[in-house]
Amino acid sequence: MDSPYAYAAPVQASLGAPLLAPPLVPAAVATMPAPQKKTVARPGTGPKKPKRPKTAYHFFFDAERKAALDAAPDREKVDNNMLSRQLGQRWKAMDANARRRWDELAKGAKEDYDEAVRLFEAQGGRMHDVTPTKPLSAYMLYFRAKHQAQKPDEKVTDFAKVTGAEWKALSDQDKQPFHESAKKQRDLYDNQVAFCAKSCDQLIGEKFLDGRPSVMAFARVALFDAGTAQENADEARAAYHVVYDDQSRGQETLSLGELKARVCGDERAAKRAAARVDAAQKKRKAMPPPPMYQVPVDKKPKITKKPPPPPDDEPEPFTDNEILNVLRLTRRVAAGRLVAGAITGGEKRKAEKARLRKGVPVLVATPGRLLDHLRSTACLTYRRLAWVVLDEVDRLLDLGFGPQVGDIMKKLTNGAARRPSKVLVTATVTAQLKDLAQTHLHAGFATVEAAKDEDAQESRIATPATLSQAHAIVTLKLRPAALCAMLRESRQKTLIFVATCASCQFHAQAFARDEMRARWGGLRRRVGALHGRLDKESRRGAYDEFCRHGAAVLFA
């Protein structure tokens, strides 16, 4: 791979010894901060990555070239270019029977390579990992600059002997520019190694240099799309939101492999990582739905009945959409003068920016998305901000949003023309909440406690007396069998809740088949699905059908 750094190579003839100008280091590299003194494992210290196996043509080429060189009277006079062309023509003219010997060798090498890859990954290695290029020493910088300037016809070994003697003869003052350039490259290398050793949430807020030759620009990791543990280990998933300091480059969402390739300045590795992401996305879209396990239902799982749980006195907190609906109702009372908007993590930023440009007097937002807009959206201005209300602060702190809340409060306080009034709403007061209040609220802030009315009648929501509840603890493989057994035992109206819309549709279609109806005894029972992907008429029809029939089954 070509180095992403360009070096000056002017030569000045002085005292018979060519002296070189110090190498030009890019401005981005020159301003890189020195790495923290922290022990980080260097690339290459772990298990050794296996090399790719030879192809059938490579086995043929190596064997025939060795035989041709052994048969030649003078190996030095052999034209390697001509020999390579002749061997390529012979390979193209060979039939399948003649190539069988080399194909078997290539097949064996491929099997050995697959086994080596399996052992390498079992030891914690990653096949697609990109490692930073080791920096050059001061002497190698001098040698490369002089070689590019003179382009000698002699052998590299002879040229290296002459250059080594000249390097030893140089004074410390002449060597100093090359030592400084080598130190800058070493600092950049240490930063790259420390960055590549991190992953997932550890990279949030990390600043790095995109060292690709065509870019050479600073950027930072703004957000990480957290998934399951298996998804986070997948490098073919675009989960890192990168924001460049140069606004003309905008923002991108990259995979871990492509992010590391950009940090290491490897343009080809970055393209290969992007191609792996595209291939993985196409594969996920083409995957069929999971098959239904055909498990016998002769043995019924043990069902433990329990009484309905007691009602919880603490009400559920309002969601962002519920707060937004209340504000919209308030807008009618205010004769249309109150405009409210919401920004959450489930919508595209482009649509949210369009709403923010129009102006929103009352804004409801989640901490992560609000902090993202405060950092990257230029049209979001808050100089006339008057009130900041944080609802359910104790739950935000419990969920780990403490740093984001602190950054939001600092940005809103520093960016407003007048210090806004701040309100923290919480159900419990913890030590972490007290620290937050002392840091971001006015000195001598007031605490208002809402006391419970003892005379008010306590409202309770009771479940219907005809509703029977039961639970069974089964494995994932026996879940369909357990569900069939419950439906066979119960001949009443049944409502079954599942986790996702896709799972709801899948179970409804599976249990509506004739072969499955015979298993759970539902030949004359109606089976329906009710989820968010259906249109309004379909949802209404499924609900009405469930209400009309006495022994219907509804997946929701």
XYZ file of C-alpha atoms in Angstrom:
556
model
C 0.000 0.000 0.000
C 1.337 3.434 -0.910
C 2.058 5.635 2.056
C -0.482 8.455 2.540
C 2.314 10.901 3.284
C 4.205 12.840 0.627
C 7.807 13.784 1.229
C 9.831 16.545 -0.368
C 12.853 15.322 -2.289
C 14.963 18.302 -3.387
C 18.686 17.618 -3.368
C 21.287 20.274 -2.724
C 24.859 19.600 -3.708
C 27.018 20.760 -0.867
C 30.556 19.598 -0.086
C 30.135 16.648 -2.411
C 27.437 15.071 -0.213
C 23.755 15.473 -1.149
C 21.722 16.920 1.721
C 17.940 16.524 1.701
C 15.234 18.850 2.912
C 13.254 17.485 5.869
C 10.146 15.526 4.893
C 6.935 17.534 4.659
C 4.416 16.259 7.199
C 0.719 17.029 6.451
C -0.789 19.741 8.607
C -3.343 17.279 10.017
C -0.565 14.978 11.219
C 1.472 17.861 12.617
C -1.458 18.923 14.832
C -2.264 15.439 16.130
C -2.130 15.339 19.961
C 0.517 13.207 21.590
C -0.808 9.764 22.581
C -1.657 9.034 26.172
C 0.920 7.018 28.031
C -1.104 3.856 28.222
C -0.035 0.325 27.549
C -1.802 -0.883 24.401
C -1.077 -4.188 22.697
C 0.765 -3.577 19.458
C -0.525 -5.160 16.248
C 1.096 -8.508 15.636
C 1.466 -9.442 19.313
C -1.586 -11.743 19.226
C -2.203 -14.852 17.138
C -0.691 -14.697 13.650
C -3.192 -14.247 10.836
C -3.009 -17.099 8.291
C -2.002 -16.225 4.739
C -4.336 -16.855 1.834
C -3.781 -20.215 0.095
C -2.224 -20.596 -3.338
C -4.425 -21.152 -6.353
C -3.922 -23.954 -8.863
C -2.177 -21.554 -11.249
C 0.236 -20.407 -8.547
C 1.234 -24.018 -7.806
C 1.778 -24.615 -11.531
C 3.715 -21.360 -12.002
C 6.085 -21.922 -9.062
C 6.898 -25.520 -10.038
C 7.441 -24.797 -13.746
C 9.444 -21.625 -13.095
C 11.778 -23.473 -10.716
C 12.277 -26.241 -13.258
C 13.019 -23.708 -16.025
C 15.561 -21.841 -13.896
C 17.293 -25.072 -12.871
C 17.586 -26.131 -16.507
C 18.955 -22.767 -17.687
C 22.768 -22.613 -18.057
C 22.851 -19.071 -16.592
C 20.048 -18.049 -14.210
C 21.065 -14.395 -14.359
C 20.320 -14.122 -18.085
C 16.793 -15.549 -17.892
C 14.116 -13.031 -18.931
C 11.537 -13.370 -16.135
C 8.895 -11.353 -17.998
C 9.130 -13.566 -21.058
C 9.089 -16.705 -18.873
C 5.956 -15.529 -17.069
C 4.126 -14.862 -20.354
C 5.042 -18.301 -21.707
C 3.843 -20.056 -18.529
C 0.572 -18.090 -18.647
C -0.027 -19.159 -22.251
C 0.700 -22.803 -21.351
C -1.789 -22.626 -18.490
C -4.533 -21.257 -20.715
C -3.948 -24.054 -23.274
C -4.188 -26.854 -20.650
C -7.360 -28.933 -20.440
C -9.169 -30.095 -17.306
C -7.297 -33.404 -17.075
C -3.907 -31.677 -17.203
C -4.971 -29.220 -14.510
C -6.356 -31.889 -12.178
C -3.041 -32.323 -10.378
C -2.760 -28.611 -9.584
C -6.454 -28.380 -8.642
C -5.953 -31.098 -6.011
C -3.002 -29.208 -4.550
C -5.068 -26.019 -4.413
C -7.970 -27.885 -2.774
C -5.703 -29.247 -0.054
C -4.223 -25.798 0.549
C -7.728 -24.339 0.843
C -8.688 -26.962 3.464
C -5.541 -26.208 5.458
C -6.323 -22.485 5.218
C -9.898 -22.965 6.470
C -8.618 -24.936 9.452
C -6.008 -22.247 10.185
C -8.728 -19.569 10.024
C -10.895 -21.521 12.457
C -8.021 -21.830 14.947
C -7.112 -18.162 14.472
C -10.659 -16.970 15.224
C -10.927 -19.401 18.160
C -7.897 -17.648 19.698
C -9.649 -14.268 19.446
C -8.287 -13.121 16.084
C -10.263 -11.310 13.363
C -9.617 -12.049 9.705
C -10.779 -8.654 8.436
C -8.916 -6.548 11.004
C -6.872 -3.681 9.572
C -3.686 -2.828 11.460
C -1.900 0.534 11.276
C 1.205 0.752 9.116
C 4.326 0.889 11.250
C 6.070 4.286 11.095
C 9.427 4.788 9.411
C 12.559 5.632 11.325
C 14.514 8.834 10.744
C 17.067 6.980 8.609
C 14.352 5.356 6.460
C 12.783 8.774 5.851
C 16.190 10.055 4.713
C 16.767 6.970 2.558
C 13.345 7.148 0.870
C 13.604 10.873 0.146
C 17.065 10.481 -1.391
C 16.043 7.426 -3.445
C 12.991 9.245 -4.856
C 15.123 12.285 -5.686
C 18.022 10.528 -7.415
C 16.325 7.337 -8.770
C 19.661 5.482 -9.135
C 20.234 2.683 -11.634
C 22.363 0.645 -9.248
C 20.971 -2.064 -7.002
C 19.122 -1.073 -3.871
C 21.621 -2.913 -1.676
C 24.567 -0.960 -3.119
C 22.625 2.290 -2.858
C 21.753 1.495 0.782
C 25.441 1.038 1.689
C 26.317 4.462 0.286
C 23.299 6.117 1.912
C 24.059 4.496 5.281
C 27.586 5.872 5.241
C 26.283 9.335 4.376
C 23.722 9.167 7.182
C 26.429 8.355 9.708
C 28.471 11.307 8.468
C 25.620 13.799 8.913
C 25.688 16.042 11.954
C 23.014 15.950 14.647
C 21.674 19.281 13.417
C 21.132 17.897 9.902
C 19.462 14.762 11.313
C 17.124 16.699 13.623
C 14.348 17.409 11.020
C 14.132 13.725 10.153
C 13.969 12.738 13.831
C 11.129 15.226 14.411
C 9.203 13.878 11.412
C 9.722 10.309 12.627
C 8.407 11.265 16.078
C 5.242 12.769 14.558
C 4.626 9.562 12.635
C 5.225 7.501 15.775
C 2.664 9.603 17.690
C 0.163 9.137 14.859
C 0.816 5.389 14.888
C 0.284 5.202 18.661
C -3.029 7.055 18.317
C -4.131 4.659 15.561
C -3.238 1.613 17.684
C -5.129 2.996 20.698
C -8.191 3.780 18.537
C -8.271 0.338 16.860
C -8.089 -1.388 20.264
C -11.549 0.015 21.164
C -15.045 -0.879 19.968
C -18.750 -0.291 20.609
C -19.503 2.383 23.263
C -15.780 2.932 23.924
C -15.477 4.835 20.622
C -18.219 7.403 21.341
C -16.660 10.866 21.367
C -13.265 9.653 20.081
C -11.586 11.991 17.602
C -9.486 10.499 14.817
C -7.703 11.377 11.600
C -9.096 9.888 8.383
C -5.697 9.017 6.901
C -6.840 8.044 3.417
C -4.703 9.835 0.800
C -7.756 11.459 -0.805
C -9.209 12.740 2.497
C -6.736 13.522 5.344
C -9.367 15.182 7.578
C -10.343 15.056 11.245
C -13.596 13.446 12.395
C -15.178 12.046 15.540
C -17.513 9.182 16.451
C -20.757 10.850 17.535
C -23.072 7.886 18.167
C -23.085 4.092 18.284
C -26.180 2.118 17.325
C -26.172 -0.497 20.070
C -27.686 -3.873 19.224
C -27.470 -7.340 20.709
C -24.137 -8.837 21.716
C -24.061 -10.902 18.532
C -24.803 -7.837 16.368
C -22.094 -5.756 18.062
C -19.529 -8.458 17.278
C -20.510 -8.315 13.596
C -18.138 -5.998 11.713
C -20.415 -6.034 8.634
C -22.993 -3.819 10.359
C -23.010 -0.044 9.903
C -23.410 1.155 13.502
C -20.942 4.038 14.015
C -22.141 7.557 13.200
C -19.113 9.660 12.170
C -19.153 13.471 11.922
C -16.326 15.282 10.081
C -14.974 18.620 11.272
C -15.166 19.800 7.660
C -18.899 20.448 7.199
C -18.611 19.901 3.439
C -17.959 16.195 4.084
C -21.066 15.864 6.241
C -21.832 12.735 8.248
C -21.572 9.017 7.539
C -22.563 5.759 9.195
C -19.779 3.165 9.007
C -19.066 -0.360 10.133
C -16.246 -1.123 12.557
C -14.062 -2.552 9.780
C -14.475 0.488 7.524
C -13.899 2.859 10.447
C -10.606 1.168 11.353
C -9.528 1.129 7.695
C -10.075 4.893 7.449
C -8.141 5.483 10.649
C -5.245 3.403 9.295
C -5.351 5.215 5.931
C -6.038 2.034 3.928
C -8.358 3.075 1.086
C -8.677 -0.390 -0.452
C -9.496 -2.008 2.900
C -12.174 0.663 3.477
C -13.784 -0.180 0.121
C -13.715 -3.908 0.915
C -15.330 -3.270 4.326
C -18.077 -1.172 2.676
C -18.682 -4.001 0.192
C -19.048 -6.477 3.086
C -21.697 -4.221 4.646
C -23.663 -4.083 1.372
C -23.454 -7.868 0.957
C -24.600 -8.432 4.551
C -27.584 -6.109 4.093
C -28.661 -7.935 0.931
C -28.292 -11.264 2.722
C -30.443 -10.091 5.639
C -33.189 -8.914 3.273
C -33.157 -12.234 1.384
C -33.364 -14.401 4.525
C -36.613 -16.419 4.754
C -38.750 -16.336 7.925
C -37.708 -18.782 10.661
C -39.215 -22.265 10.260
C -41.826 -23.618 12.642
C -40.461 -26.458 14.739
C -42.394 -29.695 14.321
C -42.376 -30.797 17.950
C -44.748 -33.525 19.189
C -47.296 -32.305 21.706
C -48.172 -35.591 23.367
C -46.629 -34.537 26.674
C -48.171 -31.432 28.136
C -45.812 -29.069 29.952
C -46.421 -28.476 33.601
C -48.578 -25.377 34.044
C -48.402 -23.457 37.288
C -51.345 -21.226 37.994
C -50.960 -18.085 40.010
C -53.334 -15.326 41.090
C -53.385 -12.063 39.157
C -50.621 -9.664 40.236
C -51.635 -6.843 42.586
C -52.044 -3.446 40.969
C -49.067 -1.149 41.134
C -49.711 2.208 42.779
C -47.002 3.992 40.788
C -48.332 5.176 37.384
C -46.372 4.596 34.208
C -44.373 7.633 32.990
C -45.574 9.541 29.959
C -43.843 8.863 26.667
C -42.663 11.574 24.261
C -45.645 10.998 21.957
C -48.125 11.282 24.853
C -46.543 14.572 25.965
C -46.697 15.816 22.366
C -50.415 14.945 22.126
C -51.111 16.898 25.338
C -49.280 19.899 23.904
C -51.292 19.677 20.691
C -54.525 19.739 22.703
C -53.186 22.751 24.609
C -52.505 24.458 21.293
C -56.237 24.501 20.554
C -56.834 26.380 23.800
C -54.055 28.846 22.928
C -55.799 29.616 19.602
C -52.996 28.101 17.514
C -50.191 30.262 18.942
C -48.429 27.297 20.623
C -46.517 25.022 18.216
C -44.977 21.830 19.613
C -42.646 19.301 18.045
C -40.823 16.115 18.998
C -37.461 14.618 17.982
C -36.800 11.002 18.908
C -34.520 8.243 17.732
C -37.037 6.524 15.478
C -37.230 9.121 12.693
C -34.823 10.358 10.031
C -32.745 13.414 10.903
C -33.620 15.074 7.604
C -37.320 15.241 8.513
C -36.516 16.483 12.017
C -34.246 19.231 10.648
C -37.044 20.368 8.311
C -39.357 20.847 11.316
C -36.662 22.640 13.302
C -36.038 25.134 10.474
C -39.686 26.242 10.641
C -39.338 27.071 14.332
C -40.663 25.107 17.321
C -41.512 27.088 20.486
C -42.008 23.880 22.548
C -39.683 20.959 21.786
C -39.988 17.459 23.307
C -36.925 15.248 22.766
C -35.006 12.226 23.959
C -31.519 12.915 25.388
C -29.461 11.113 22.742
C -31.172 12.614 19.689
C -31.311 16.119 21.223
C -27.569 16.037 21.975
C -26.887 14.885 18.422
C -28.836 17.831 16.987
C -27.157 20.277 19.376
C -23.765 19.121 18.110
C -24.410 18.801 14.386
C -27.541 20.770 13.366
C -26.736 24.386 12.531
C -30.399 25.443 12.155
C -31.182 24.574 15.801
C -30.795 27.920 17.594
C -31.725 28.419 21.237
C -30.545 31.927 22.121
C -34.112 32.865 23.209
C -34.558 29.727 25.316
C -36.616 30.433 28.429
C -37.424 27.058 30.077
C -35.704 23.664 30.310
C -37.806 20.855 31.827
C -36.313 17.416 32.497
C -39.038 14.857 33.190
C -38.355 11.526 34.947
C -34.770 12.549 35.719
C -34.245 9.633 38.096
C -35.082 7.138 35.350
C -32.806 8.918 32.882
C -29.923 8.649 35.341
C -30.693 4.985 36.058
C -30.601 4.236 32.323
C -27.123 5.752 32.017
C -28.019 9.100 30.399
C -26.185 11.115 33.060
C -23.294 12.313 30.794
C -25.707 13.183 27.966
C -27.967 15.159 30.330
C -24.958 17.049 31.680
C -23.746 17.957 28.169
C -27.256 19.091 27.190
C -27.570 21.371 30.211
C -24.142 22.928 29.570
C -24.827 23.587 25.888
C -28.273 25.076 26.519
C -26.980 27.287 29.351
C -23.955 28.562 27.404
C -25.869 29.079 24.144
C -28.847 31.014 25.539
C -28.753 34.803 25.675
C -30.289 34.746 29.168
C -29.924 31.930 31.625
C -33.076 29.808 31.237
C -35.246 28.588 34.086
C -34.703 24.896 34.787
C -37.131 22.354 36.243
C -36.264 18.791 37.257
C -39.241 16.438 37.715
C -38.557 13.200 39.562
C -40.320 10.588 41.661
C -37.280 9.753 43.832
C -34.356 11.838 45.037
C -30.974 10.129 44.851
C -27.406 11.290 45.499
C -26.697 11.402 41.761
C -29.773 13.578 41.246
C -28.660 15.973 44.001
C -25.254 16.349 42.318
C -26.959 17.095 39.016
C -29.178 19.741 40.624
C -26.279 21.445 42.436
C -24.227 21.546 39.221
C -26.798 22.868 36.746
C -29.504 24.654 38.737
C -29.386 28.186 40.140
C -27.896 28.725 43.567
C -30.585 28.392 46.213
C -32.988 26.480 43.980
C -36.410 25.594 45.376
C -37.645 22.060 45.993
C -41.393 21.432 45.573
C -42.855 18.154 46.890
C -46.263 16.945 45.691
C -47.928 15.352 48.737
C -50.435 12.551 48.324
C -54.062 13.382 49.101
C -55.087 11.025 51.891
C -58.803 11.810 51.457
C -58.865 10.974 47.754
C -60.319 7.625 46.846
C -57.757 5.172 45.551
C -58.659 3.973 42.075
C -57.884 0.389 41.256
C -58.115 -1.417 37.946
C -59.297 -4.963 38.484
C -59.053 -7.734 35.941
C -62.315 -9.439 34.854
C -63.406 -12.352 36.992
C -63.762 -14.579 33.893
C -60.132 -14.070 32.886
C -57.853 -16.988 33.745
C -54.079 -16.490 33.771
C -51.342 -19.124 33.688
C -47.668 -19.356 32.821
C -45.237 -22.100 31.862
C -41.428 -21.985 31.752
C -40.249 -23.796 28.614
C -37.247 -23.697 26.315
C -37.261 -21.926 22.963
C -37.491 -25.230 21.094
C -40.582 -26.337 23.041
C -42.407 -23.008 22.837
C -44.650 -23.966 19.835
C -45.444 -27.303 21.473
C -46.374 -25.610 24.749
C -48.615 -23.146 22.924
C -50.376 -25.988 21.104
C -50.933 -27.792 24.390
C -52.439 -24.686 26.020
C -54.779 -24.087 23.097
C -55.923 -27.733 23.117
C -56.697 -27.486 26.829
C -58.513 -24.139 26.623
C -61.616 -23.938 24.401
C -62.343 -20.308 25.252
C -61.496 -17.029 23.591
C -57.694 -16.646 23.696
C -55.471 -13.572 23.210
C -51.765 -14.288 22.641
C -49.147 -11.512 22.809
C -45.845 -11.785 20.919
C -42.788 -9.546 20.717
C -42.795 -8.155 17.148
C -45.113 -7.559 14.191
C -43.260 -10.143 12.098
C -43.605 -12.752 14.841
C -47.319 -11.969 15.150
C -47.947 -12.468 11.420
C -45.807 -15.614 11.344
C -47.604 -17.312 14.254
C -51.046 -16.393 12.886
C -50.263 -17.891 9.466
C -48.632 -20.982 10.982
C -51.467 -21.804 13.379
C -54.086 -21.226 10.676
C -52.755 -24.086 8.524
C -54.777 -27.304 8.456
C -51.908 -29.519 9.667
C -51.294 -27.223 12.645
C -55.032 -26.912 13.394
C -55.183 -30.682 13.738
C -52.419 -30.546 16.347
C -54.000 -27.947 18.631
C -57.630 -28.790 17.897
C -58.569 -25.594 16.122
C -60.335 -26.889 13.004
C -63.454 -24.781 13.778
C -61.794 -21.876 15.596
C -60.981 -18.512 14.026
C -57.306 -17.380 14.000
C -56.411 -13.721 13.462
C -53.528 -11.256 13.707
C -53.530 -7.684 15.032
C -50.340 -5.591 14.706
C -49.115 -2.195 13.602
C -48.211 -3.117 10.024
C -51.839 -3.741 9.084
C -54.002 -0.923 7.792
C -56.844 0.488 9.840
C -59.594 -1.525 8.143
C -57.708 -4.827 8.597
C -57.051 -4.132 12.281
C -60.684 -3.222 12.862
C -61.885 -6.320 11.039
C -59.577 -8.618 13.045
C -60.778 -7.100 16.322
C -64.481 -7.356 15.394
C -64.079 -10.979 14.290
C -62.341 -11.815 17.565
C -65.212 -10.242 19.523
C -67.953 -12.013 17.548
C -66.688 -15.604 17.793
C -66.707 -17.344 21.129
C -63.558 -19.486 20.806
C -61.409 -17.276 18.561
C -57.598 -17.009 18.840
C -55.968 -13.618 18.254
C -52.198 -13.026 18.004
C -51.225 -9.435 18.862
